[in-house]
Short mmCIF file of C-alpha atoms and ligand atoms in Angstrom, two decimals:
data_model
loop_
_atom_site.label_atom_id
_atom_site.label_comp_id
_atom_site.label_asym_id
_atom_site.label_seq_id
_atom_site.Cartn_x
_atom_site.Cartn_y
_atom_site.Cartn_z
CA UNK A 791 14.82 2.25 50.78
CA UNK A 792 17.68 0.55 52.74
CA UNK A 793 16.01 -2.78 52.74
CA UNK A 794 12.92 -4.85 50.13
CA UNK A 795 12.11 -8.03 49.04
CA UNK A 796 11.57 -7.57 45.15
CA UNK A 797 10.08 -10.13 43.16
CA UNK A 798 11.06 -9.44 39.31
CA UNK A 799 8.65 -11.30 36.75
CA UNK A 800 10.51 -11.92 33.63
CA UNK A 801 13.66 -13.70 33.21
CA UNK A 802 15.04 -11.72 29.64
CA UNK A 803 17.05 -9.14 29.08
CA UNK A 804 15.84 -6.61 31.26
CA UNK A 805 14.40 -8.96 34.21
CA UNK A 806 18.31 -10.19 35.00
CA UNK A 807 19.85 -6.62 34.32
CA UNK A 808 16.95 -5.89 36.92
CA UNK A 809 18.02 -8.35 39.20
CA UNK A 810 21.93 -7.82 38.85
CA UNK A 811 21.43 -4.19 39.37
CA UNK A 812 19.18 -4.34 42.30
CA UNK A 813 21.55 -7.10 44.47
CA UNK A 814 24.45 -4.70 43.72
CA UNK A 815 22.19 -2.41 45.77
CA UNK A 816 21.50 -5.34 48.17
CA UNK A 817 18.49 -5.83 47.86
CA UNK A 818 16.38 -9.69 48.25
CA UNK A 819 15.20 -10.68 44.42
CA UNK A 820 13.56 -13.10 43.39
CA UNK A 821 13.19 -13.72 39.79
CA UNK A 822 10.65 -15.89 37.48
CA UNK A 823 10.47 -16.83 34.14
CA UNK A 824 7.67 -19.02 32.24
CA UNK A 825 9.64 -20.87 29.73
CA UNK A 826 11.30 -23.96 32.13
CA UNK A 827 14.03 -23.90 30.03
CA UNK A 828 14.77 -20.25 30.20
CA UNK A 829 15.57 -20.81 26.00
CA UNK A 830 16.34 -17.83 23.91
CA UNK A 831 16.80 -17.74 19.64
CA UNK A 832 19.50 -18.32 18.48
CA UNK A 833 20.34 -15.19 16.28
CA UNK A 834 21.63 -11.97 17.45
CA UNK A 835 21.47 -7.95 18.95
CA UNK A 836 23.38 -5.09 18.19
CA UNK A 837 23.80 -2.34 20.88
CA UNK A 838 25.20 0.68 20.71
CA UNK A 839 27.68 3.07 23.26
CA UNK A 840 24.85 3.51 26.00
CA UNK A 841 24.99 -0.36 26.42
CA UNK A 842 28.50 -0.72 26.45
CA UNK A 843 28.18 1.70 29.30
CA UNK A 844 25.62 0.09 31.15
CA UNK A 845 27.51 -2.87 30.82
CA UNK A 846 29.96 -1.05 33.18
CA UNK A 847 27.84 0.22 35.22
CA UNK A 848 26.50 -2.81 35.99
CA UNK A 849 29.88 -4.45 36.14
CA UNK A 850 29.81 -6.97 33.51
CA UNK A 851 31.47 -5.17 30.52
CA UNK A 852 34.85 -7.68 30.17
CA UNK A 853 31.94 -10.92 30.46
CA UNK A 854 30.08 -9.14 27.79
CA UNK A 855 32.62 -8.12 25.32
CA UNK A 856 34.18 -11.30 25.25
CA UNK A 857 31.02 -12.75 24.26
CA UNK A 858 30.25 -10.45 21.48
CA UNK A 859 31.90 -8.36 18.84
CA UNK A 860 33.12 -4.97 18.65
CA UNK A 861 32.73 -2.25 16.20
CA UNK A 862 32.56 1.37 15.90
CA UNK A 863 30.97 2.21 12.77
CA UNK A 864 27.86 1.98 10.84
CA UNK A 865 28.15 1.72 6.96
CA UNK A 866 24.78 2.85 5.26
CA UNK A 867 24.58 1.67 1.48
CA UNK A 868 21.74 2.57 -1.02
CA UNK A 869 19.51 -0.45 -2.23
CA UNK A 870 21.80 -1.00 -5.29
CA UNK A 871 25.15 -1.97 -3.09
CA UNK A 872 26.67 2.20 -3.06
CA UNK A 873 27.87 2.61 0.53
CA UNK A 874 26.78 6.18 0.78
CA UNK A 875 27.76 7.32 4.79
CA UNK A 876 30.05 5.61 7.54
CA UNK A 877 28.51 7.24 10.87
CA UNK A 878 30.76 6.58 13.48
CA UNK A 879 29.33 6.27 16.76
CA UNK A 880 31.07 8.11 19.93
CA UNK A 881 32.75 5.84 22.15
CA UNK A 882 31.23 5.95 26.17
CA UNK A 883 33.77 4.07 27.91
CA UNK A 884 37.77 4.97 27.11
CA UNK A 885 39.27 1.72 26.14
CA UNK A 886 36.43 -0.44 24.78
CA UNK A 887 34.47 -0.26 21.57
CA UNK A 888 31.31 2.15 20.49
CA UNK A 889 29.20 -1.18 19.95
CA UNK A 890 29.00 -4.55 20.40
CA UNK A 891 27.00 -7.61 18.38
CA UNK A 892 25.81 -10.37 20.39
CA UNK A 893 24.37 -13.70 20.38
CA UNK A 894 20.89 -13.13 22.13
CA UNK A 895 22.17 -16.84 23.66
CA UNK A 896 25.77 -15.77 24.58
CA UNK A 897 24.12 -12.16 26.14
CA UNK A 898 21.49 -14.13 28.16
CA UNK A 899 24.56 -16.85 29.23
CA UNK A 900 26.57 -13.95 30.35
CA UNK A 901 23.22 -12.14 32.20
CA UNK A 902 21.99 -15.44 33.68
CA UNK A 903 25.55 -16.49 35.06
CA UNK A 904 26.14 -13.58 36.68
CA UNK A 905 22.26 -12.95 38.07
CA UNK A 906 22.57 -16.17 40.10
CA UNK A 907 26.46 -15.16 40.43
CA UNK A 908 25.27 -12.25 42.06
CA UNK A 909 22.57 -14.33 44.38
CA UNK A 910 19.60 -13.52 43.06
CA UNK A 911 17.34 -16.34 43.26
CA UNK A 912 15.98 -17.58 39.75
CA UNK A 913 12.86 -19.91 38.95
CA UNK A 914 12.01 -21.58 35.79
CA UNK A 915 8.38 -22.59 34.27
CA UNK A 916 6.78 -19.95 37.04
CA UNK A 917 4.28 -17.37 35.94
CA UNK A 918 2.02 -15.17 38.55
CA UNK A 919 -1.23 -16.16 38.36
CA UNK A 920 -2.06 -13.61 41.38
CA UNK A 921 -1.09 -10.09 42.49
CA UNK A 922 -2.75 -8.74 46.23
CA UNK A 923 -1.36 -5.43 46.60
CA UNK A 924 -2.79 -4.77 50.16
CA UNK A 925 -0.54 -1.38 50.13
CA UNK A 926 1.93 -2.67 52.56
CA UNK A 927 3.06 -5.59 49.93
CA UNK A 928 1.99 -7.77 47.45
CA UNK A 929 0.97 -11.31 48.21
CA UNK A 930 1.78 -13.06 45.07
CA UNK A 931 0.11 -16.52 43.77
CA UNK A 932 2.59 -19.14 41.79
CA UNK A 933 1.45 -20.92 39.02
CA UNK A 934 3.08 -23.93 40.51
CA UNK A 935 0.61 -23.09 44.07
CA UNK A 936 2.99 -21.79 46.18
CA UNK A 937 2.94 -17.74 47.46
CA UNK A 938 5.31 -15.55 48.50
CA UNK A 939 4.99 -11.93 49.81
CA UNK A 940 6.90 -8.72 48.60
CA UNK A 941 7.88 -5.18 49.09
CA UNK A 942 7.63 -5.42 45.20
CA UNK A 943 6.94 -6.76 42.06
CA UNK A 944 8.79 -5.53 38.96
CA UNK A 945 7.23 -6.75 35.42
CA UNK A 946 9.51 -7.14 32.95
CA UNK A 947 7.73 -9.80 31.03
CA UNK A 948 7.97 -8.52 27.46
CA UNK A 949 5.87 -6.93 25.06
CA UNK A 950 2.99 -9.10 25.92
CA UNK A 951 3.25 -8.53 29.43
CA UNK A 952 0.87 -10.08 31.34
CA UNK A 953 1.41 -7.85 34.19
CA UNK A 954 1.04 -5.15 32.22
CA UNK A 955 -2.51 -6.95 31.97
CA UNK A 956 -3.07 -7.20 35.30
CA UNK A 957 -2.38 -3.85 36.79
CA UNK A 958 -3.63 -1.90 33.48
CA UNK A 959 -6.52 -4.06 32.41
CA UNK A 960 -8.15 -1.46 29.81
CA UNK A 961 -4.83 -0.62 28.11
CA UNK A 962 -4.62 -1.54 24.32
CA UNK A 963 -1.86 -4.51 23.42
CA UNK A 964 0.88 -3.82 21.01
CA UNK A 965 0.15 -2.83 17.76
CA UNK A 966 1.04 -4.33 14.69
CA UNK A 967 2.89 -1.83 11.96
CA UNK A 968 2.64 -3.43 8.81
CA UNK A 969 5.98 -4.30 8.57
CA UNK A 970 8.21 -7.90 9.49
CA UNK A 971 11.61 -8.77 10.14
CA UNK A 972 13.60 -11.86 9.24
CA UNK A 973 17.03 -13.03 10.60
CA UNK A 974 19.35 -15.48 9.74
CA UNK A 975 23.15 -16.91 10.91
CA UNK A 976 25.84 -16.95 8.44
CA UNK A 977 29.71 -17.09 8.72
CA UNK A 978 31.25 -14.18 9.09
CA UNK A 979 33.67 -12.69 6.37
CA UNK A 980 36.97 -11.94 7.94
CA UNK A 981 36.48 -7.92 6.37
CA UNK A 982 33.08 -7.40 7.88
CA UNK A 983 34.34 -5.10 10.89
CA UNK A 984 30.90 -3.25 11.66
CA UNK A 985 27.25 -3.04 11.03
CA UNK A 986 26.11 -2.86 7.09
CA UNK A 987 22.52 -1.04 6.80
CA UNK A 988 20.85 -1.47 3.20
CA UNK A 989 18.16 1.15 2.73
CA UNK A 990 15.35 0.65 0.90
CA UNK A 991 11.49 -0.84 1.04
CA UNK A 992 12.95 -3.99 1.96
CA UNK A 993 15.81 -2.75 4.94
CA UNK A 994 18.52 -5.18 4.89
CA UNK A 995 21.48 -5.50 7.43
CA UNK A 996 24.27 -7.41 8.27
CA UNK A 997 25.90 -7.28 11.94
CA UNK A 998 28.83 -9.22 13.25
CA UNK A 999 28.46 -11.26 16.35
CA UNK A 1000 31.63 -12.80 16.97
CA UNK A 1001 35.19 -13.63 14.81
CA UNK A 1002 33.37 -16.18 13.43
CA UNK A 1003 29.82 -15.68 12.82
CA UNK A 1004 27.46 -12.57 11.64
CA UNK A 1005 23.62 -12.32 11.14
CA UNK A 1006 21.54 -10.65 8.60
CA UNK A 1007 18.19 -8.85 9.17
CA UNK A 1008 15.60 -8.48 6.73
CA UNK A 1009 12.64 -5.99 7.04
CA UNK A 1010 9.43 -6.70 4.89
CA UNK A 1011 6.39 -4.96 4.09
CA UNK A 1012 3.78 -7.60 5.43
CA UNK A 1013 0.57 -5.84 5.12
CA UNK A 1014 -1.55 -8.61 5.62
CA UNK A 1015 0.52 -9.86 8.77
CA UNK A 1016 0.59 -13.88 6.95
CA UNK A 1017 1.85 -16.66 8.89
CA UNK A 1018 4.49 -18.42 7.07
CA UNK A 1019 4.65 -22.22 7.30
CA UNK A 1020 8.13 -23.68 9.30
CA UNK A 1021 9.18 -25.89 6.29
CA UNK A 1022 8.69 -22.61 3.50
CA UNK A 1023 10.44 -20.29 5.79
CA UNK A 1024 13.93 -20.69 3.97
CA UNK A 1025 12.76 -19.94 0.55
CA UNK A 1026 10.40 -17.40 1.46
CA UNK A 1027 13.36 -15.34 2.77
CA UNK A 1028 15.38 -16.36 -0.38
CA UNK A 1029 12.39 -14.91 -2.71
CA UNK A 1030 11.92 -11.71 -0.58
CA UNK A 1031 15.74 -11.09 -1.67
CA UNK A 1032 15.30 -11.77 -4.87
CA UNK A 1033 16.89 -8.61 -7.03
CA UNK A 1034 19.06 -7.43 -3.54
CA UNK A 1035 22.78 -5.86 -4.19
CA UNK A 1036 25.27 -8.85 -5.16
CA UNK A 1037 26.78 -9.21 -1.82
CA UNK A 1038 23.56 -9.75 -0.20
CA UNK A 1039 22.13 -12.31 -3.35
CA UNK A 1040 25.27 -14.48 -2.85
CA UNK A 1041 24.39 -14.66 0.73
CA UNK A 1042 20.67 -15.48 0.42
CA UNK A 1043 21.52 -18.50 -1.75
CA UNK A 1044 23.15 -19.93 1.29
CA UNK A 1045 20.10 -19.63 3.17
CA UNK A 1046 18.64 -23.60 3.12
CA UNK A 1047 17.80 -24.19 6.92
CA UNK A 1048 14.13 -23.30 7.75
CA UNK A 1049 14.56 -23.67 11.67
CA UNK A 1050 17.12 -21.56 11.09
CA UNK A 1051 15.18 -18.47 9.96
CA UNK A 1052 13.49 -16.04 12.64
CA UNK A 1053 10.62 -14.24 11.21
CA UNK A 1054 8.96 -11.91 13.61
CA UNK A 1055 6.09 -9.37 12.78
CA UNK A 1056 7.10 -6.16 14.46
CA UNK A 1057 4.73 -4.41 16.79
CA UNK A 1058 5.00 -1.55 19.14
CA UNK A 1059 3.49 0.13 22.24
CA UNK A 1060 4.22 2.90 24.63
CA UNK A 1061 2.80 3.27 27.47
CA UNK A 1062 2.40 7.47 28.19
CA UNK A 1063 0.44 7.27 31.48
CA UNK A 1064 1.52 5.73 34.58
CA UNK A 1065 4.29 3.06 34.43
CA UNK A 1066 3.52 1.44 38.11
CA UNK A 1067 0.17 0.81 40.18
CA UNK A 1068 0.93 0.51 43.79
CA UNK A 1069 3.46 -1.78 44.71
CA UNK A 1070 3.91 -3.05 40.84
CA UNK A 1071 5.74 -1.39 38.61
CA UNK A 1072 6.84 -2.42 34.63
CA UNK A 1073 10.13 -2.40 32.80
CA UNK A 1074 11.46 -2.48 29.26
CA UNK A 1075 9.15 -4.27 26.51
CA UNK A 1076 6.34 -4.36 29.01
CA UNK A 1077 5.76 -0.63 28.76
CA UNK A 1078 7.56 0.49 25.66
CA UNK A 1079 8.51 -2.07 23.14
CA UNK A 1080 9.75 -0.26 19.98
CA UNK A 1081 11.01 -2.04 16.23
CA UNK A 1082 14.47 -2.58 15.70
CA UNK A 1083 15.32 -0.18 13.52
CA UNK A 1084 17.64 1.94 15.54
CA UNK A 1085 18.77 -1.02 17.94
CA UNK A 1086 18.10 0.07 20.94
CA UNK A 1087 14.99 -1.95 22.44
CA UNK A 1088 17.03 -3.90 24.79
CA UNK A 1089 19.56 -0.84 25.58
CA UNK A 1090 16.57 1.12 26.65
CA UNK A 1091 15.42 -2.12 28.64
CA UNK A 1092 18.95 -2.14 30.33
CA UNK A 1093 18.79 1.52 31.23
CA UNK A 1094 15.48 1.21 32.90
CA UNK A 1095 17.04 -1.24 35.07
CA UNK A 1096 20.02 0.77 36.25
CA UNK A 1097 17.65 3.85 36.46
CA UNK A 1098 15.10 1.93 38.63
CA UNK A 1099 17.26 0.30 41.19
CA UNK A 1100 18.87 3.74 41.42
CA UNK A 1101 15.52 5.51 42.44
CA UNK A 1102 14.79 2.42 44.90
CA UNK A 1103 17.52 2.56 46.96
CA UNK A 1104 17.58 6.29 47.46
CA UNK A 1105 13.96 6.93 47.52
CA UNK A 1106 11.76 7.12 50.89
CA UNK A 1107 9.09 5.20 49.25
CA UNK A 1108 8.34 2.42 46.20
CA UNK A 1109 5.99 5.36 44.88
CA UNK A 1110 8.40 7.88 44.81
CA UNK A 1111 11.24 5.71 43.46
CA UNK A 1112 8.64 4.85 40.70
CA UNK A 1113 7.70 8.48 39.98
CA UNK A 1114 11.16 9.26 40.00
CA UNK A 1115 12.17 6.33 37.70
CA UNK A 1116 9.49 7.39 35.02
CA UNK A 1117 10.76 10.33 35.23
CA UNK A 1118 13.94 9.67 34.01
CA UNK A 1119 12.76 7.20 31.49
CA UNK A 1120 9.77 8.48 29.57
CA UNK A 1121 11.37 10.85 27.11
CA UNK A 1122 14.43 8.91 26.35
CA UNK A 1123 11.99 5.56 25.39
CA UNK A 1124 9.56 7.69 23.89
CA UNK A 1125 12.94 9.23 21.47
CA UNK A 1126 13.20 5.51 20.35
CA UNK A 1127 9.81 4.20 19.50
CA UNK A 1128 8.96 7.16 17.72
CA UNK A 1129 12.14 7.81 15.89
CA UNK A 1130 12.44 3.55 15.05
CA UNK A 1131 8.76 3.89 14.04
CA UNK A 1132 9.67 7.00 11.57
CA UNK A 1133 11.91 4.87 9.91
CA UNK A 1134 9.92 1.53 9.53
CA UNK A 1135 6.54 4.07 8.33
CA UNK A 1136 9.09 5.49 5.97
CA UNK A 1137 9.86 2.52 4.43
CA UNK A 1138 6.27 1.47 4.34
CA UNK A 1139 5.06 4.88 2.51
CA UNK A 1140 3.18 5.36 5.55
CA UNK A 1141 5.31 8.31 6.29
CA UNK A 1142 7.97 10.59 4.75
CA UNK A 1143 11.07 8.62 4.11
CA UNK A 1144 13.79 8.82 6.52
CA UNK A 1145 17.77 9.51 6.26
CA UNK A 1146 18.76 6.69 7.64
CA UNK A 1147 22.38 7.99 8.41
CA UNK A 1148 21.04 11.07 10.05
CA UNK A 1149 18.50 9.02 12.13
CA UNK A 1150 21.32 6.85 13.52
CA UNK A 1151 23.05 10.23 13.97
CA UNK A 1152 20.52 11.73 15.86
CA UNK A 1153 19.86 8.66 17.84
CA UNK A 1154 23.56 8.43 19.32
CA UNK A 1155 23.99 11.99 20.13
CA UNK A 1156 20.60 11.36 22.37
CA UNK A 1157 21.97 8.05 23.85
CA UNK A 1158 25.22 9.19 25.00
CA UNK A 1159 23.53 11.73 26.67
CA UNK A 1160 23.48 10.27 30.94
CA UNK A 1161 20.37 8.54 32.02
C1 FAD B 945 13.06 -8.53 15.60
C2 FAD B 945 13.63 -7.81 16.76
C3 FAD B 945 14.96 -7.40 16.73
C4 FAD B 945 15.50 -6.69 17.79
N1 FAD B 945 16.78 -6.27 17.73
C5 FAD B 945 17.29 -5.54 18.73
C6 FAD B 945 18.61 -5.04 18.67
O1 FAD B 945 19.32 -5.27 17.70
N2 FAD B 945 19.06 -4.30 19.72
C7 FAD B 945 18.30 -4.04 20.81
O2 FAD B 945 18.77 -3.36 21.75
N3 FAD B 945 17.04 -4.51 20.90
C8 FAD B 945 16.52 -5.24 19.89
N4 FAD B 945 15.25 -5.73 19.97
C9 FAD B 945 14.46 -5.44 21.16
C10 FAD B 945 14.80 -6.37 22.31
O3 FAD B 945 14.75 -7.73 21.93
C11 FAD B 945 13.82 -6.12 23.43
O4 FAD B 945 13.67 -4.74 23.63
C12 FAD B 945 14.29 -6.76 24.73
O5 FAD B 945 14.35 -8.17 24.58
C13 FAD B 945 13.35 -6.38 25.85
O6 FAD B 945 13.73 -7.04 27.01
P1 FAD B 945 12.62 -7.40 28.09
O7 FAD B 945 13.36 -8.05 29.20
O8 FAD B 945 11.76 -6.24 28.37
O9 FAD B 945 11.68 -8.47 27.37
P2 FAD B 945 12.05 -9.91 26.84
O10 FAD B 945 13.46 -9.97 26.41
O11 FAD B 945 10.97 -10.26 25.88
O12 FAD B 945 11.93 -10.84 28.12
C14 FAD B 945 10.70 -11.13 28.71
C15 FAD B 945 10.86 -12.42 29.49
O13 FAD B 945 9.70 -12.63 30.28
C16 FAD B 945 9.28 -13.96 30.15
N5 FAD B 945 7.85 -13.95 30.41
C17 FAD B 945 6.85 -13.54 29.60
N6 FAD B 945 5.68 -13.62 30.23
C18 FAD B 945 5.93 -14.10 31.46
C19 FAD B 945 5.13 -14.38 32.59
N7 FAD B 945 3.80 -14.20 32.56
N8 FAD B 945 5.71 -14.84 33.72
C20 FAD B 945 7.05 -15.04 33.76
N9 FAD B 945 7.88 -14.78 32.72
C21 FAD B 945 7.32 -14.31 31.59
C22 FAD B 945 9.65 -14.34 28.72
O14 FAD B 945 9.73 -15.74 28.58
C23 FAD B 945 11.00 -13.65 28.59
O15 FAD B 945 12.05 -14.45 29.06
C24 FAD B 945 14.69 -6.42 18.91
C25 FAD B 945 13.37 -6.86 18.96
C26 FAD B 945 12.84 -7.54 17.89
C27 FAD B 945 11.41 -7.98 17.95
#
């Protein structure tokens, strides 16, 4: 397809590597997002070599570096403090590091600039409340009342995906695994240099973000998937690390600010079957959101993109392009959900326990495989 006027629905990670990758192939995108102040949390991601490479491809990598931090390791320690493996990751692009930590506010700064940059146009507080796919196009309905028709409409609206809702209206939702994680901003030690895993029921990491600032995550069994109130958040956290190696107990008695604590219950879901109906087709969390354990829920959001503007502009047809673009994808996601998900049922005892270092292992030897 030389020529399409793609609306994308979603303005996160995936919906502006979506729309940055598709106007480097020319095409018209629009993009929407519900929150009208296109806000984002304010602790961090870690992704690996395949991102750093997408980052390339997609002609952002100097942007994005400079907003992150680089490392090439992983250190894996035991639950009492023993480091016990460094697993170095292979590098993807010569000059530039394996991996990068980010800001989730300084990644979507750097996406966002450069998605209007690259003249995509973006709308704020928008949501679709209608999709007429008359085969030809789609004739969408704005929540705001106005319409707009397209060649295409991308969903990449998150794990919740309301498109995903529209065009697949019997699928299950997400699925909730029993476990949660918890995050939390601290100053960075001048010797922390790359990503510290903890093993253990309780999976504790810390990841560097910039010179100046790291974060640490904090995976709990939460059977009973609680709601914790705002103003207990803090200590909460500080009692789920009660009896954690020293270096991570003189951390958590720094932890005071309960807006500054993200606790998120982590769900899943995979979507096996079709990824597109008609003229609408999904991307990233909307059709396979996996837990964090391996990292790589955005970098597999970030690949779809690439992958999918590929297939559009040198496919006949939208459905070929979107057979095409499954195609490519549906193994590689699949890898991660069900490998992340072996590791957070392992630590659950809903599964056998996993080598974490060998996992990771695994995982990057798949990644830096091409998409
Ligand atoms: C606790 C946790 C930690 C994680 N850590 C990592 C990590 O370290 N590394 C990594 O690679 N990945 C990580 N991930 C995964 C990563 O955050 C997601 O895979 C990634 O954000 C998916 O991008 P997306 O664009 O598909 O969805 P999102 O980033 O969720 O973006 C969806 C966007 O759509 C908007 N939206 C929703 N509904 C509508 C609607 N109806 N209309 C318009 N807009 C709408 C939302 O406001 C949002 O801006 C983590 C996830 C969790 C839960």
């Amino acid at each position: 397809m030389k020529t399409a006027k793609i609306l994308v629905i979603g303005g996160g990670i995936g919906g502006l590597t979506s729309a940055i990758a598709l106007r480097a192939k020319e095409f018209d995108v629009d993009v929407i997002e519900r929150d009208p102040d296109w806000s984002v949390y304010g602790v961090g991601i870690i992704q690996q070599s395949n991102v750093v490479r997408a980052m390339k491809q997609l002609g952002l990598i100097d942007d994005y570096l400079d907003a992150g931090f680089g490392f090439d390791m992983v250190e894996v320690f035991l639950p009492n403090g023993m480091k016990v493996a460094t697993v170095p990751s292979h590098k993807l692009v010569e000059g530039y590091p394996a991996n990068i930590g980010i800001g989730r506010r300084a990644l979507h700064k750097v996406l966002g600039d450069r998605t209007i940059a690259a003249g995509a146009t973006v709308r704020l507080g928008i949501t679709a409340t209608a999709l007429d796919d008359d085969g030809d196009g789609v004739n969408v309905t704005f929540s705001d009342g106005s319409t707009g028709r397209y060649d295409l409409v991308i969903g990449a609206d998150g794990v919740y995906s309301q498109t995903r809702s529209t065009i697949f209206p019997d699928l299950p939702g997400p699925q909730f695994t029993g476990q949660s994680v918890w995050r939390y901003n601290f100053e960075k030690p001048a010797e922390l240099a790359s990503l510290q895993a903890y093993e253990g029921p309780i999976g504790i990491g810390l990841v560097p973000l910039s010179q100046s600032l790291m974060y640490m995550y904090v995976t709990t069994p939460e059977p009973d998937n609680p709601r914790y109130p705002r103003d207990e958040l803090a200590a909460a956290l500080r009692q789920k690390l009660t009896n954690s190696p020293p270096a991570i107990s003189a951390l958590a008695e720094q932890i005071t600010d309960n807006d500054g604590v993200v606790y998120k219950p982590l769900e899943w879901i995979m979507l096996t079957g079709p990824w597109h109906r008609g003229r609408v087709v999904l991307l990233g969390d909307a059709v396979h959101a996996t837990t964090p354990h391996l990292g790589q829920g955005a970098g597999m959001a970030i690949e779809d993109s690439i992958v999918l503007a590929e297939e559009l502009a040198r496919a006949e047809t939208p459905e070929a392009a979107f057979h095409a673009y499954r195609d490519r994808r549906h193994d590689r996601c699949a890898y991660i959900v069900d490998a992340s998900l072996a590791i957070c049922f392992g630590q659950l005892g809903k599964g056998p326990r996993v080598d974490q270092a060998k996992s990771t292992h695994a995982m990057f030897e798949m990644i830096s495989k091409p998409i």
